[in-house]
Structures are given as C-alpha cells and as structure tokens.
Coordinates of C-alpha atoms in Angstrom, one line a residue:
Chain A
M343 CA 0.2 -0.1 -0.2
R344 CA 1.1 3.6 -0.6
I345 CA 1.0 5.5 2.6
V346 CA 1.8 9.2 4.8
I347 CA 2.4 9.4 8.3
A348 CA 1.9 11.9 10.1
E349 CA 4.0 11.9 13.4
D350 CA 6.3 14.2 15.6
N351 CA 8.3 12.3 17.5
A352 CA 10.9 11.2 15.6
L353 CA 12.5 8.2 17.2
L354 CA 8.2 6.5 16.4
A355 CA 7.8 8.0 13.3
Q356 CA 11.2 6.0 12.2
G357 CA 10.1 2.8 13.5
L358 CA 6.8 3.1 12.2
T359 CA 8.2 3.6 8.5
A360 CA 10.8 0.3 9.1
L361 CA 7.9 -1.4 10.2
L362 CA 5.1 -0.8 6.9
E363 CA 8.7 -1.1 4.8
A364 CA 9.8 -4.3 6.0
L365 CA 6.1 -5.1 5.5
G366 CA 6.3 -4.2 1.2
N367 CA 4.1 -1.0 1.9
E368 CA 5.7 2.5 0.5
V369 CA 5.7 5.1 2.5
L370 CA 5.1 8.4 0.9
A371 CA 5.8 11.2 2.9
T372 CA 6.3 11.6 6.7
T373 CA 5.0 14.5 8.1
E374 CA 5.9 16.2 11.4
D375 CA 2.3 18.3 11.6
A376 CA -1.1 19.1 11.0
E377 CA -0.2 21.6 8.2
S378 CA 2.3 19.5 5.9
F379 CA 0.1 16.1 6.3
V380 CA -2.8 17.5 4.7
A381 CA -0.7 19.1 2.3
A382 CA 0.7 15.6 1.5
A383 CA -2.2 13.7 1.7
V384 CA -3.9 15.7 -0.7
T385 CA -0.5 15.4 -3.2
H386 CA 0.1 12.2 -3.0
R387 CA -3.8 10.4 -2.2
P388 CA -2.4 7.5 0.1
D389 CA -4.2 4.2 -0.1
V390 CA -4.0 5.0 3.9
A391 CA -3.2 7.5 6.1
V392 CA -1.6 7.1 9.6
V393 CA -1.5 10.1 12.1
D394 CA -0.8 10.8 15.5
V395 CA -3.3 12.3 17.7
R396 CA -1.0 15.0 19.1
L397 CA 0.7 17.0 16.7
P398 CA 2.3 20.2 16.9
P399 CA 1.2 23.6 17.4
S400 CA -0.7 22.8 19.9
F401 CA -0.1 19.2 21.1
T402 CA -3.5 18.4 21.8
D403 CA -5.9 16.7 19.5
E404 CA -5.0 18.3 15.9
G405 CA -4.4 15.0 14.5
I406 CA -7.9 14.2 14.6
R407 CA -8.4 18.0 13.6
A408 CA -6.2 17.7 10.7
A409 CA -7.7 14.0 9.7
L410 CA -11.1 15.6 9.2
R411 CA -9.3 18.6 7.3
A412 CA -7.4 15.7 5.0
R413 CA -10.9 14.1 4.3
E414 CA -12.5 17.1 3.3
H415 CA -10.4 17.8 0.8
V416 CA -9.6 13.9 -0.5
H417 CA -12.9 12.6 0.2
G418 CA -12.9 9.4 2.1
L419 CA -9.7 9.4 2.9
P420 CA -8.7 6.5 5.0
I421 CA -7.4 7.6 8.1
L422 CA -5.8 5.2 11.0
V423 CA -5.9 7.7 14.1
L424 CA -3.0 6.4 16.8
S425 CA -2.3 7.5 20.3
Q426 CA -0.6 7.1 23.7
Y427 CA -4.5 6.5 25.1
V428 CA -7.5 6.6 23.6
E429 CA -10.9 8.6 24.4
D430 CA -14.1 8.0 23.0
T431 CA -15.3 11.4 22.0
Y432 CA -12.7 10.9 19.7
A433 CA -13.3 8.3 18.0
R434 CA -17.4 9.8 18.0
E435 CA -15.9 12.5 16.2
L436 CA -13.5 10.0 13.8
L437 CA -17.1 7.9 13.3
A438 CA -19.3 11.1 12.5
D439 CA -17.4 11.4 9.3
G440 CA -18.6 8.2 7.8
T441 CA -16.4 5.1 7.1
G442 CA -12.4 4.1 6.3
V443 CA -11.4 5.5 9.6
G444 CA -9.2 3.6 12.4
Y445 CA -8.7 4.5 15.8
L446 CA -6.2 2.7 17.9
L447 CA -3.5 2.2 20.8
K448 CA 0.5 3.1 19.2
D449 CA 0.3 -0.3 21.7
R450 CA -1.5 -2.3 19.1
V451 CA 1.2 -1.1 16.5
A452 CA 3.6 -3.9 18.6
R453 CA 1.2 -7.0 17.9
V454 CA 2.0 -6.8 14.4
D455 CA -0.5 -8.9 12.5
D456 CA -3.4 -7.3 14.4
F457 CA -2.2 -4.0 13.2
V458 CA -1.7 -4.7 9.7
D459 CA -5.1 -6.1 9.4
A460 CA -6.9 -2.5 10.8
L461 CA -5.0 -1.2 8.4
H462 CA -6.3 -3.1 5.5
R463 CA -9.5 -2.9 6.7
V464 CA -9.6 1.2 7.3
A465 CA -7.9 1.1 3.7
A466 CA -10.7 -1.0 2.3
G467 CA -13.2 1.2 3.4
G468 CA -14.2 0.1 6.8
T469 CA -13.6 0.9 10.8
A470 CA -11.2 -0.3 13.0
L471 CA -11.5 0.7 16.4
D472 CA -9.1 -0.4 19.7
P473 CA -10.5 -2.4 21.9
D474 CA -10.3 0.0 24.6
V475 CA -12.1 2.5 23.2
V476 CA -15.3 0.0 22.2
R477 CA -14.8 -0.7 26.1
Q478 CA -15.4 2.4 27.0
L479 CA -18.4 3.1 24.0
L480 CA -20.2 0.4 25.4
A481 CA -19.9 1.2 28.9
T482 CA -21.4 4.9 27.9
R483 CA -25.2 3.9 28.8
G484 CA -25.3 0.8 30.4
N485 CA -29.2 0.2 30.0
P486 CA -29.6 -0.7 26.3
L487 CA -26.7 -3.4 26.8
S488 CA -27.7 -4.3 29.6
R489 CA -31.0 -6.5 27.5
L490 CA -28.1 -8.3 25.2
T491 CA -26.7 -12.0 26.5
E492 CA -23.5 -12.6 27.2
R493 CA -22.6 -14.0 23.2
E494 CA -24.5 -11.1 21.7
R495 CA -22.0 -8.7 23.6
E496 CA -19.2 -9.9 22.3
V497 CA -20.5 -10.0 19.1
L498 CA -21.4 -6.3 19.7
A499 CA -17.9 -5.6 20.8
L500 CA -15.9 -7.5 17.4
M501 CA -18.6 -5.7 15.6
A502 CA -17.8 -2.7 17.5
Q503 CA -14.4 -2.8 16.5
G504 CA -14.7 -3.3 13.0
Y505 CA -14.8 -7.0 12.4
G506 CA -17.7 -8.7 9.1
N507 CA -19.2 -11.6 10.1
S508 CA -16.6 -13.9 8.7
E509 CA -14.4 -13.0 11.1
I510 CA -16.4 -12.6 14.3
A511 CA -17.3 -16.1 13.1
D512 CA -13.6 -17.3 13.6
R513 CA -12.4 -15.4 16.7
L514 CA -16.1 -16.5 18.3
V515 CA -15.3 -20.2 16.9
V516 CA -18.8 -20.0 16.1
T517 CA -20.8 -20.1 12.5
E518 CA -21.4 -17.5 10.5
R519 CA -24.9 -17.9 10.7
A520 CA -24.9 -17.9 14.3
V521 CA -22.9 -14.7 14.1
H522 CA -25.6 -13.7 11.8
K523 CA -28.6 -14.5 13.8
H524 CA -26.7 -12.4 16.9
V525 CA -26.3 -9.3 14.4
G526 CA -30.0 -9.6 13.7
N527 CA -31.2 -10.4 17.4
I528 CA -29.2 -7.0 18.5
F529 CA -30.6 -5.1 16.0
V530 CA -33.9 -5.9 17.3
K531 CA -33.4 -5.1 20.9
F532 CA -31.7 -1.9 20.0
D533 CA -35.0 -0.9 17.8
L534 CA -32.8 -0.2 14.9
P535 CA -33.3 -1.2 11.1
P536 CA -31.7 -4.1 10.1
E537 CA -28.3 -2.9 8.6
D538 CA -26.0 -6.2 6.6
S539 CA -22.9 -3.5 5.6
G540 CA -20.7 -4.4 7.7
D541 CA -19.6 -0.1 8.1
R542 CA -23.1 1.4 8.3
R543 CA -23.8 -0.7 11.2
V544 CA -21.1 -0.6 13.3
L545 CA -22.2 3.1 12.7
A546 CA -25.6 2.5 13.6
V547 CA -24.8 0.8 16.7
L548 CA -22.3 3.3 18.1
T549 CA -24.3 5.8 17.2
H550 CA -27.1 4.6 19.2
L551 CA -24.8 4.0 22.2
G552 CA -23.0 6.9 21.9
A553 CA -25.5 9.6 21.6
P554 CA -25.2 12.1 24.7
Q555 CA -28.4 12.6 25.8
R556 CA -30.5 10.3 24.8
R557 CA -32.1 7.3 25.8
S558 CA -33.2 4.1 24.6
R559 CA -36.9 4.4 24.0
R560 CA -37.6 1.1 26.4
P561 CA -35.7 2.0 29.6
G562 CA -34.4 -1.1 30.7
P563 CA -33.7 -2.5 34.3
E564 CA -31.7 -0.2 36.5
A565 CA -27.9 -1.5 36.1
D566 CA -26.6 -0.5 39.9
Chain B
M10 CA -35.9 35.7 72.5
F11 CA -37.7 36.4 75.8
V12 CA -36.9 33.4 76.9
R13 CA -32.9 33.9 76.2
A14 CA -33.6 37.5 78.0
L15 CA -34.6 35.8 81.2
A16 CA -32.1 33.7 81.5
L17 CA -29.7 36.2 80.7
V18 CA -31.2 37.9 83.5
V19 CA -30.3 35.1 85.6
L20 CA -27.3 34.2 84.2
V21 CA -24.9 37.6 84.9
P22 CA -25.7 37.5 89.0
V23 CA -25.0 33.6 89.2
L24 CA -21.8 34.6 87.0
M25 CA -20.9 37.6 89.0
Y26 CA -21.3 35.6 92.4
S27 CA -19.5 32.7 91.1
A28 CA -16.3 35.1 89.9
V29 CA -16.5 36.0 93.9
L30 CA -16.7 32.2 94.8
C31 CA -13.2 31.5 92.8
L32 CA -11.6 32.7 95.4
V33 CA -12.6 30.1 97.4
G34 CA -12.1 27.6 94.4
L35 CA -15.5 26.6 94.1
G36 CA -16.3 29.0 90.8
L37 CA -13.2 27.1 89.7
L38 CA -15.1 24.6 89.3
I39 CA -18.7 25.8 88.3
L40 CA -17.8 29.0 86.3
P41 CA -16.3 27.2 83.2
L42 CA -19.4 25.3 83.6
E43 CA -21.8 28.9 83.1
L44 CA -19.4 30.1 80.7
R45 CA -20.4 27.2 78.4
L46 CA -24.5 27.8 78.6
L47 CA -23.3 31.1 78.1
R48 CA -21.8 30.9 74.8
R49 CA -25.0 28.4 73.8
L50 CA -27.2 31.3 74.8
A51 CA -24.3 34.1 72.9
D52 CA -24.9 31.5 70.2
G53 CA -28.4 31.8 70.1
E54 CA -28.2 35.1 69.2
R55 CA -25.6 35.1 66.6
D56 CA -27.6 32.7 65.1
R57 CA -30.9 35.1 65.6
L58 CA -28.6 38.2 64.5
G59 CA -27.4 36.7 61.3
R60 CA -31.0 34.8 60.4
W61 CA -32.9 38.5 60.3
A62 CA -29.8 40.9 59.1
A63 CA -27.9 41.5 56.0
A64 CA -23.9 41.1 57.9
S65 CA -23.8 37.8 59.4
T66 CA -22.6 37.3 62.9
P67 CA -21.5 33.5 62.5
P68 CA -21.6 31.6 65.9
A69 CA -18.3 31.0 67.6
G70 CA -19.2 27.2 68.2
P71 CA -19.6 25.9 71.1
Q72 CA -16.9 25.9 74.1
A73 CA -15.2 22.3 73.6
R74 CA -13.0 23.5 76.8
R75 CA -13.3 22.6 79.9
R76 CA -10.5 24.2 82.1
L77 CA -11.5 27.8 83.4
M78 CA -8.1 29.7 81.7
A79 CA -8.6 27.8 78.8
V80 CA -12.1 29.0 78.4
L81 CA -11.0 32.4 79.4
S82 CA -8.3 33.0 76.7
D83 CA -11.1 31.6 74.1
P84 CA -11.7 35.4 72.6
A85 CA -15.3 34.7 72.0
T86 CA -15.4 34.4 76.0
G87 CA -14.5 38.1 76.4
R88 CA -17.1 39.5 73.8
D89 CA -19.8 36.6 75.4
L90 CA -19.2 38.6 79.2
R91 CA -19.4 42.0 77.4
W92 CA -22.7 41.1 75.6
A93 CA -23.9 39.4 78.8
A94 CA -23.5 42.1 81.4
V95 CA -24.7 45.3 78.8
M96 CA -27.4 43.3 77.4
T97 CA -28.8 42.6 81.2
V98 CA -29.1 46.6 81.7
A99 CA -29.6 48.1 78.0
G100 CA -31.8 45.5 76.7
T101 CA -34.1 45.6 80.1
A102 CA -34.1 49.3 79.7
L103 CA -35.4 49.2 75.5
G104 CA -37.4 46.4 76.2
L105 CA -39.3 48.2 78.4
I106 CA -39.5 51.1 76.8
G107 CA -40.9 49.1 73.6
A108 CA -43.6 47.5 75.9
A109 CA -44.8 51.3 77.2
L110 CA -45.1 52.4 73.7
F111 CA -47.0 49.5 72.8
L112 CA -49.2 50.3 75.7
F113 CA -49.5 53.4 75.1
P114 CA -52.6 53.0 72.3
A115 CA -54.6 51.8 74.9
A116 CA -53.3 54.3 77.4
V117 CA -54.7 57.0 75.8
L118 CA -57.7 55.7 74.7
V119 CA -58.5 54.7 78.2
L120 CA -57.2 58.5 79.7
V121 CA -59.3 60.3 76.7
G122 CA -62.7 58.2 77.8
L123 CA -62.4 58.9 81.4
W124 CA -61.6 62.8 81.2
W125 CA -64.4 63.8 83.1
L126 CA -63.1 61.7 86.6
F127 CA -60.1 64.9 86.5
P128 CA -61.1 67.6 88.3
A129 CA -62.3 70.7 86.3
D130 CA -59.3 73.0 87.2
D131 CA -56.9 70.9 86.3
P132 CA -57.8 68.7 83.2
I133 CA -56.0 66.2 82.0
R134 CA -53.7 66.6 79.2
L135 CA -51.7 64.1 77.4
I136 CA -48.8 64.7 74.6
L137 CA -49.9 68.1 73.1
N138 CA -50.9 69.8 76.1
V139 CA -54.3 70.3 75.4
P140 CA -56.6 70.5 77.9
I141 CA -59.6 67.6 77.8
D142 CA -62.6 68.9 79.6
S143 CA -65.3 68.6 77.7
W144 CA -66.4 65.5 75.1
G145 CA -65.7 68.1 72.4
S146 CA -62.1 68.7 73.2
A147 CA -61.9 64.4 73.9
V148 CA -63.2 64.1 70.5
Y149 CA -61.1 66.9 68.5
A150 CA -58.0 66.6 70.7
G151 CA -58.3 62.7 72.0
V152 CA -58.6 61.1 68.5
P153 CA -55.4 62.8 66.9
Q154 CA -53.8 61.7 70.0
F155 CA -55.1 58.4 70.0
L156 CA -54.2 58.3 66.1
L157 CA -50.2 59.4 67.0
S158 CA -50.1 57.1 70.6
V159 CA -50.8 54.0 67.6
L160 CA -48.4 55.2 65.1
L161 CA -45.2 55.4 68.1
A162 CA -46.7 52.1 69.0
L163 CA -46.0 50.4 65.4
V164 CA -43.3 52.6 64.7
G165 CA -41.3 52.1 68.0
P166 CA -40.8 48.7 69.1
P167 CA -39.5 47.6 65.7
L168 CA -37.1 50.7 65.5
L169 CA -36.1 50.1 69.2
A170 CA -35.4 46.0 68.4
R171 CA -33.3 47.0 65.5
L172 CA -31.4 49.1 67.7
A173 CA -31.1 46.7 70.4
A174 CA -30.0 43.7 67.9
S175 CA -27.3 46.5 66.2
V176 CA -25.7 46.7 69.9
S177 CA -26.2 43.1 70.0
R178 CA -23.9 42.6 67.1
W179 CA -21.1 45.1 67.5
L180 CA -20.9 43.3 71.3
L181 CA -21.1 39.8 69.9
A182 CA -19.6 40.4 66.4
P183 CA -16.0 40.0 66.7
S184 CA -13.2 42.5 65.3
A185 CA -12.4 43.0 62.1
A186 CA -8.8 42.2 63.4
A187 CA -10.1 39.1 64.6
V188 CA -11.9 37.7 61.7
L189 CA -8.3 38.4 60.2
A190 CA -6.8 36.6 62.3
E191 CA -9.0 33.6 62.1
R192 CA -8.9 33.8 58.2
V193 CA -5.3 33.5 58.3
S194 CA -5.1 30.7 60.5
T195 CA -7.1 28.9 58.3
L196 CA -4.8 29.5 55.0
D197 CA -1.6 28.7 57.5
R198 CA -3.1 25.3 58.2
T199 CA -4.6 24.8 54.3
R200 CA -1.6 25.6 53.4
T201 CA 0.3 23.3 55.3
G202 CA -2.4 20.5 54.0
A203 CA -1.5 21.5 50.5
I204 CA 2.1 21.3 50.9
D205 CA 1.9 17.5 52.5
A206 CA -0.7 16.6 49.5
H207 CA 2.0 17.5 46.8
G208 CA 4.9 15.6 49.3
N209 CA 2.7 12.5 48.9
E210 CA 1.1 12.8 45.6
L211 CA 5.4 13.2 44.6
R212 CA 6.4 10.4 46.2
R213 CA 3.5 8.3 44.9
I214 CA 4.1 9.0 40.8
E215 CA 8.1 8.3 41.9
R216 CA 6.8 5.2 43.8
D217 CA 4.6 4.1 40.7
L218 CA 7.4 4.5 38.6
H219 CA 9.8 3.2 40.2
D220 CA 8.2 0.0 40.9
G221 CA 6.0 -0.4 37.7
T222 CA 7.4 0.8 35.0
Q223 CA 11.1 0.9 35.6
A224 CA 11.0 -2.9 36.8
R225 CA 9.5 -3.8 33.6
L226 CA 12.0 -2.2 31.2
V227 CA 14.4 -3.8 32.9
S228 CA 13.0 -7.2 32.8
L229 CA 12.0 -6.2 29.3
A230 CA 16.0 -5.6 28.2
M231 CA 17.2 -9.1 30.4
Q232 CA 14.4 -11.0 27.9
L233 CA 15.8 -9.1 24.9
G234 CA 19.6 -9.6 25.8
L235 CA 18.5 -13.7 26.4
A236 CA 16.4 -13.5 22.9
E237 CA 20.3 -11.6 21.7
R238 CA 22.4 -14.7 23.4
T239 CA 19.8 -17.5 22.0
L240 CA 20.1 -16.3 18.8
S241 CA 23.4 -18.2 17.4
A242 CA 22.1 -21.2 19.7
D243 CA 18.7 -22.3 19.6
P244 CA 16.8 -19.9 17.0
A245 CA 13.8 -21.8 17.1
A246 CA 13.5 -20.7 21.0
V247 CA 14.0 -17.2 20.3
G248 CA 10.0 -17.0 19.3
P249 CA 8.7 -17.3 22.7
L250 CA 11.4 -15.4 24.2
L251 CA 10.3 -12.7 22.0
T252 CA 6.6 -12.9 22.6
R253 CA 7.2 -12.7 26.5
A254 CA 9.0 -9.3 25.6
R255 CA 6.2 -7.7 23.9
E256 CA 3.7 -8.4 26.3
G257 CA 5.6 -6.9 29.0
A258 CA 6.2 -4.0 26.9
E259 CA 2.9 -3.8 26.4
E260 CA 2.1 -4.1 30.3
A261 CA 4.9 -1.3 30.8
M262 CA 2.6 1.0 28.1
A263 CA -0.5 0.2 30.0
E264 CA 1.0 0.8 33.5
L265 CA 2.5 3.9 32.4
R266 CA -0.3 5.2 31.0
D267 CA -2.1 4.7 34.1
V268 CA 0.5 6.7 35.8
L269 CA 0.3 10.0 33.7
R270 CA -3.6 9.7 33.4
S271 CA -3.1 10.0 37.5
V272 CA -0.9 13.0 37.4
Y273 CA -2.7 15.0 34.9
P274 CA -5.2 13.5 32.5
P275 CA -4.5 13.6 29.1
I276 CA -8.0 14.7 28.0
L277 CA -6.9 17.5 30.7
A278 CA -4.3 18.8 28.1
D279 CA -6.2 17.9 25.1
R280 CA -9.3 20.1 25.3
G281 CA -8.9 21.6 29.1
L282 CA -11.1 21.1 31.6
A283 CA -14.5 22.2 30.0
G284 CA -14.3 19.7 27.5
A285 CA -12.7 17.4 29.7
V286 CA -16.0 17.6 31.8
S287 CA -18.1 17.5 28.7
A288 CA -16.3 14.0 27.9
V289 CA -16.6 12.5 31.2
V290 CA -20.2 13.7 31.5
A291 CA -21.3 12.2 27.9
R292 CA -19.6 8.6 29.4
C293 CA -22.4 8.5 33.0
P294 CA -24.2 5.9 32.7
V295 CA -27.1 8.0 34.3
P296 CA -28.4 10.7 32.1
A297 CA -26.4 13.9 32.5
T298 CA -26.3 17.3 31.4
V299 CA -23.6 19.7 31.2
E300 CA -23.8 23.2 31.9
L301 CA -20.6 25.6 31.2
G302 CA -20.6 29.0 32.4
E303 CA -17.9 31.4 31.7
L304 CA -14.4 29.5 32.5
G305 CA -12.1 32.0 30.8
Q306 CA -11.3 33.2 27.2
P307 CA -10.7 31.4 24.4
G308 CA -7.1 32.6 23.4
G309 CA -7.0 34.7 26.5
P310 CA -4.3 34.1 28.9
G311 CA -4.6 30.4 29.1
G312 CA -4.0 30.0 25.5
P313 CA -5.7 27.5 22.8
R314 CA -7.7 25.9 25.7
G315 CA -9.6 29.0 26.7
L316 CA -9.6 28.5 30.3
G317 CA -8.0 31.6 31.1
D318 CA -5.3 30.8 34.0
V319 CA -6.9 28.0 35.6
P320 CA -3.7 26.6 37.1
A321 CA -3.0 22.8 36.7
Q322 CA -3.6 21.6 39.6
I323 CA -6.9 23.3 41.0
E324 CA -8.2 21.5 36.9
V325 CA -7.1 18.2 38.0
A326 CA -8.8 18.5 41.8
V327 CA -12.1 19.5 40.1
Y328 CA -11.9 17.2 37.6
F329 CA -11.4 14.3 39.3
A330 CA -14.2 15.7 41.8
I331 CA -16.3 16.1 38.9
T332 CA -15.5 11.8 37.9
E333 CA -15.4 10.9 41.3
A334 CA -19.0 12.6 42.1
L335 CA -20.6 11.0 39.0
T336 CA -19.0 7.9 39.5
N337 CA -20.7 7.9 43.0
V338 CA -24.1 8.7 41.3
A339 CA -23.5 5.5 39.3
K340 CA -23.2 3.3 42.1
H341 CA -25.3 4.6 44.8
A342 CA -27.6 7.1 44.5
H343 CA -30.2 5.4 42.3
A344 CA -30.5 8.6 40.2
G345 CA -33.0 9.1 37.1
S346 CA -30.6 12.6 36.0
V347 CA -27.6 14.2 37.1
S348 CA -27.1 17.6 36.3
V349 CA -23.1 19.0 36.7
T350 CA -22.7 23.0 36.1
L351 CA -18.7 24.2 36.2
A352 CA -18.3 28.4 36.3
R353 CA -16.1 30.9 36.9
A354 CA -17.1 34.0 39.3
G355 CA -14.0 36.3 39.6
G356 CA -11.3 34.5 41.4
T357 CA -13.7 31.4 41.9
L358 CA -14.4 28.1 40.0
R359 CA -17.4 26.5 41.2
A360 CA -18.8 22.8 40.4
E361 CA -22.1 22.0 41.0
I362 CA -23.1 18.1 41.0
T363 CA -26.7 17.7 41.4
D364 CA -29.0 14.0 41.0
D365 CA -31.9 13.5 42.1
G366 CA -31.2 10.6 43.7
R367 CA -32.5 8.9 47.3
G368 CA -29.8 11.2 48.8
G369 CA -28.3 10.4 52.3
A370 CA -24.3 10.3 50.8
A371 CA -21.8 10.3 53.2
E372 CA -18.1 10.4 53.7
G373 CA -16.7 7.3 54.2
G374 CA -18.7 4.3 53.2
G375 CA -16.6 3.9 50.5
T376 CA -18.5 6.8 48.5
G377 CA -15.3 8.5 47.7
L378 CA -16.1 11.9 48.7
R379 CA -13.2 11.9 51.3
G380 CA -10.9 11.4 48.4
I381 CA -12.5 14.3 47.3
R382 CA -12.6 16.0 49.8
Q383 CA -8.8 16.0 50.3
R384 CA -8.2 16.4 46.8
I385 CA -10.3 19.7 47.0
E386 CA -9.2 21.3 50.3
A387 CA -5.4 20.1 49.0
V388 CA -5.7 23.2 46.6
D389 CA -7.2 25.5 49.2
G390 CA -10.9 25.1 48.4
V391 CA -14.2 23.8 49.8
L392 CA -16.4 20.8 49.4
R393 CA -19.5 21.4 50.9
V394 CA -22.4 17.7 50.4
Q395 CA -25.7 18.6 50.8
S396 CA -27.6 15.0 50.7
P397 CA -30.7 14.6 53.1
P398 CA -31.9 11.0 53.2
G399 CA -34.7 11.1 49.9
G400 CA -32.6 13.3 48.1
P401 CA -31.6 15.4 46.2
T402 CA -28.3 15.5 46.5
V403 CA -26.1 18.4 45.7
I404 CA -22.5 18.1 45.7
T405 CA -20.4 22.1 45.4
V406 CA -16.6 22.6 44.9
E407 CA -15.3 25.9 44.6
C408 CA -11.6 26.6 44.1
P409 CA -9.8 29.7 44.5
C410 CA -7.8 30.3 41.2
G411 CA -6.8 33.6 41.1
S412 CA -8.6 36.2 39.5

C-alpha cells in the first residue's frame, strides 16, 4: 500500500516507517505537523494515512482535526489514528465523519498482525476501533446493553471494532449463520433497522450507544 | 428571644457570684460550666442576628474546653461576657420602653374616655398639652392623640428592637482584626495541608514509576538480551522469548498510561477543563447534562484551551471531583438524572453536581467523598455535600484560582 505518516516524534516515525516498509508497503511521506500532513495527503493521495493524535503546534488533539480536514480535501481518505491513550469522544468525532477511519492505541502496533489487519480494513473503507475504545463506548450507556446476552455482547464488541461476520465467526469459533442471527437480535433489541453492510451497521450501533443525552426508548432495568 | 433574655438576667448575677467564689476555689469548677451555658445563649443570639440581618454574625461554636483558663483565653468568651453585662441593662431598658410604647394607645384611649374623672381646674393633658375638659375636646384633641400614639406603637418597638440588635451585634461580632487572624490561621492550616498533599503526590508518582514501569523495562531488557544470546545457539527458542518481551512492553505501556492519567489526565491537556468535563458527562451511565458557564477567554491568557488561567492542579482536582461524584451517582444514588454545572466567578471556580437520587450520601462507606475532600482541600478549596435522605444530593466544589 501507499502510505503517508503524520508523527512528530522522530523515534516513533522511524519505527513506524521501518515496520511498514518491512511489510512491503511504500511510505510516500513522513510529516511532522498537521499543516504539512494535509498538504501531503492532497499531493500523494495515499491508500491510507497513519496519523498521531498529538501534533504540533498545539500538542492537543491536532491529529483528529487534521484527519478531518484532510478528508474534506480528499473525500473518503482512509485514515488510521494512533494515540498513546484512547478517548471515546475522539472515536465519536472520527466516526461521525463516516467510514474508512480507525482509532488505535499505539501499543497495538507491537502486535504486528493485528495492526496490519486494521490498516487493511481501514484502507478498504471499513472501520477499526481499539478494544479499549469499544469498552468505553459500550460502558457509556449501561441500559440498552443489559438486555443483551453474554454472547450478543461479545458479538457487539467485535462488530464495533470493525470486524465482519466471517471474522467474528472465526474469533468466537461459531458458524457465520450463528453470528448473523446474533447481529439480527442485537438490532432488534436496539430498535434499529436491520443493516447488513458491515460499516453502516457499526455506525448505527455506536451512534445508538454513544448519542449523549439520548435514552433507549424502552428503559431497561436499572443497572446498579 | 424572651427566654434568652430571662436566662441572661438570671445568669449574669450568678456569673458575678461565681467569679467571687473563685477566691475560695469553688468558682473554678462551676464558672467554666456557666461560661459554656453563656456561649450557648450568645450563639443563639448570633444565629438569630444572622438570620434577619444582612451583615451576618457567625456563631463562635460551642465551648469545647473545660479548664477555666482555657475558656477565658478564647477571644469569643470576652465578647460573650461583654454582651451579657451590657444587654442585661440596656436590653432590659430598651425592652421596657418598647413595651410602654406598645401599651400607649390603650392608655390614651382609657384616659381620654375618662376625662370627666379629673378635676375641672386641672384637666388631663396628654401629648400636645391640650386640656381635655369636654366630650368635644375629647374628640378633636383625643382622636389625633390616639392616632399619634398608635403610630408610635407601630414604629417604636421595631426601631428599638433594631437598635437592640445592632448593639447586640456590635458586642458579639468579632472585630475585623479577629476575623483576619482567624482567616490567616485557616490559610496556614490549608497551606500546610496543600504542601503535604503535594509531597505525598510526588512520592506516589516516584514509587509508581520506580516499582512498576522501571522494573518492567529492566525485565524487558533482560529478556531481549537473553533472546539475543539464544539466537545463535537455538534460533527456534527465540520466538517465545520475543513474545514474552513484547507482552512485557505492552504491560509497561499500560501501566505508564495509568500513572500519567493520575498525574494529569491527557484529556485535560488536549481539551481543557470544559472539554474534559463534557467528555466525562457524556460517558456517565446515568443521563447527565452539563452546563458550562464562563471559564475564561478562548485564546486568552490560558492559550488555546480557553480556560483563562486556571492552575493545572486546580483543573485536576476539580476534574477528579466531578469524575468521582458522577461515579458515586452511578453506583449509589439510584438517580434518574444528574446535572453538572461548572463556571468561574471572579477568582473562584465553582462546580455543582446535582442528582435526583435517594440522597443520604455520607463520607466514608466507600463513596469516595473523602478522597474528593482531600483533593479539593489540598488546593485550598471547599467541598459541601447536601444530601438529605430521599435526595436530592447537591455536591458543591469551590476553588480559588486567581482572578
């Protein structure tokens, strides 16, 4: 794949470049701040961009905003955001912009196979969310979740990370038909219209769980 | 009020007598008891004055000590005694005048009605020195006099009561210097607490990094060294060693993240207090709303985070207080909704967390309220918890943050 990197820490930028090139990818540009990243994204039109959340000049959430800005210029540009810690607020902001986005802890890069897998999913227009983010998102509103079975919750967590039915089936060691049935049940329990395309359904579920100040229409039993 | 006045009239002579008894020793025992009783009376009066006056006089608090010298050395005791002595005389006098004024209209009515009982060559003259010697003069001179006396009865006693209250307040209230001294000693105490808290925090961070992260990195380096040596002898055995090393590195990262979060939550660094609090509120399992007032000028002295100049340690303390309070609401309150307000007024940052739960929140009992109090007091702030059984619970945090 052709990749652009935005990472101001030289040590991490070198490490990431070495890792990606060792896996047969082409790193077109390594940028150190939001401004030059957006420019490089427009110039190179990469298959996927890897962006650090904290970038100069403000060292706050510059990376998230740069990612969204770049996608304004290059519509649907796949972007994988990496961060030293995850914050569900950022995940919501990225997901609100549509699909082809990912948000992972930097730690996950060490699990090379998982990292590459996530990178490919984002490049293909899917989503990749860190399990920690998903945990935060699912913990946000306890009530609708209390109506799910243990198995349905496992399926939901994997679905939210961006996995498709076949991958979920592999991970949980069940048939794809069983996964399909669980997904159907989750949508019914959440009062959501059935969605089969992988990415739209992730958005539907996360929007449902993450919409602040909105309650499920059928309040579940109070979670203590 | 009347009970207090009566008690005072009784207590003052008793106090004088006991003071004389000190010469034979007996007074040493009973005087502190009497002074404690006097303090209760005086504080009752302070409380009353505080209730219906703009300038409040805070109660001095019950006399805690038992030894005579200790009781006498309390500056409020002197004020209690001064008040008791003056008010026994002045209060009684003012009270009598007030009562007389109150009864005046009735007296006028009776006297005017009974003018014919007075001898003709010395007719009754009331306020205006107009002789009343016939029913006619009783009407044209008596009616205005009666009205005047009613006016006096209506206006006089409240005025006198207000006069008595101001005398009382002047006698009971601590002087400006005493108030200032009290404030200084409070500041002294909180400052010592803040310095201690800061020291404990530094020690905790050092220990966490030393025992956790540093130890993990050392062990990681050892595992990598071992893998390096194994590579030439037994390449197949290197895989598991590397896997273990990577897992160790991941654990070190997770641990370091926790330490950093406890030092200064990254969301605060990224989005400032307002953004961080909004994120916490959005994550609360109980439906929560947030209202952010004026916190500072975006792009002002606080830079792009738009918080004016709230010091970092106050940001952290308030952020943790709100986080912890919301956790409490989710865990214990059985609330249907919770609202958070955060605003800055002049040099004070104020946060309020209100839930409609069952109330009865108490410190201790694993509610985390004590932890909040320690954090807030360490930055010289104030925490107030109002949580009657049946709710609602209101937790107020106020921190000084420079103006």
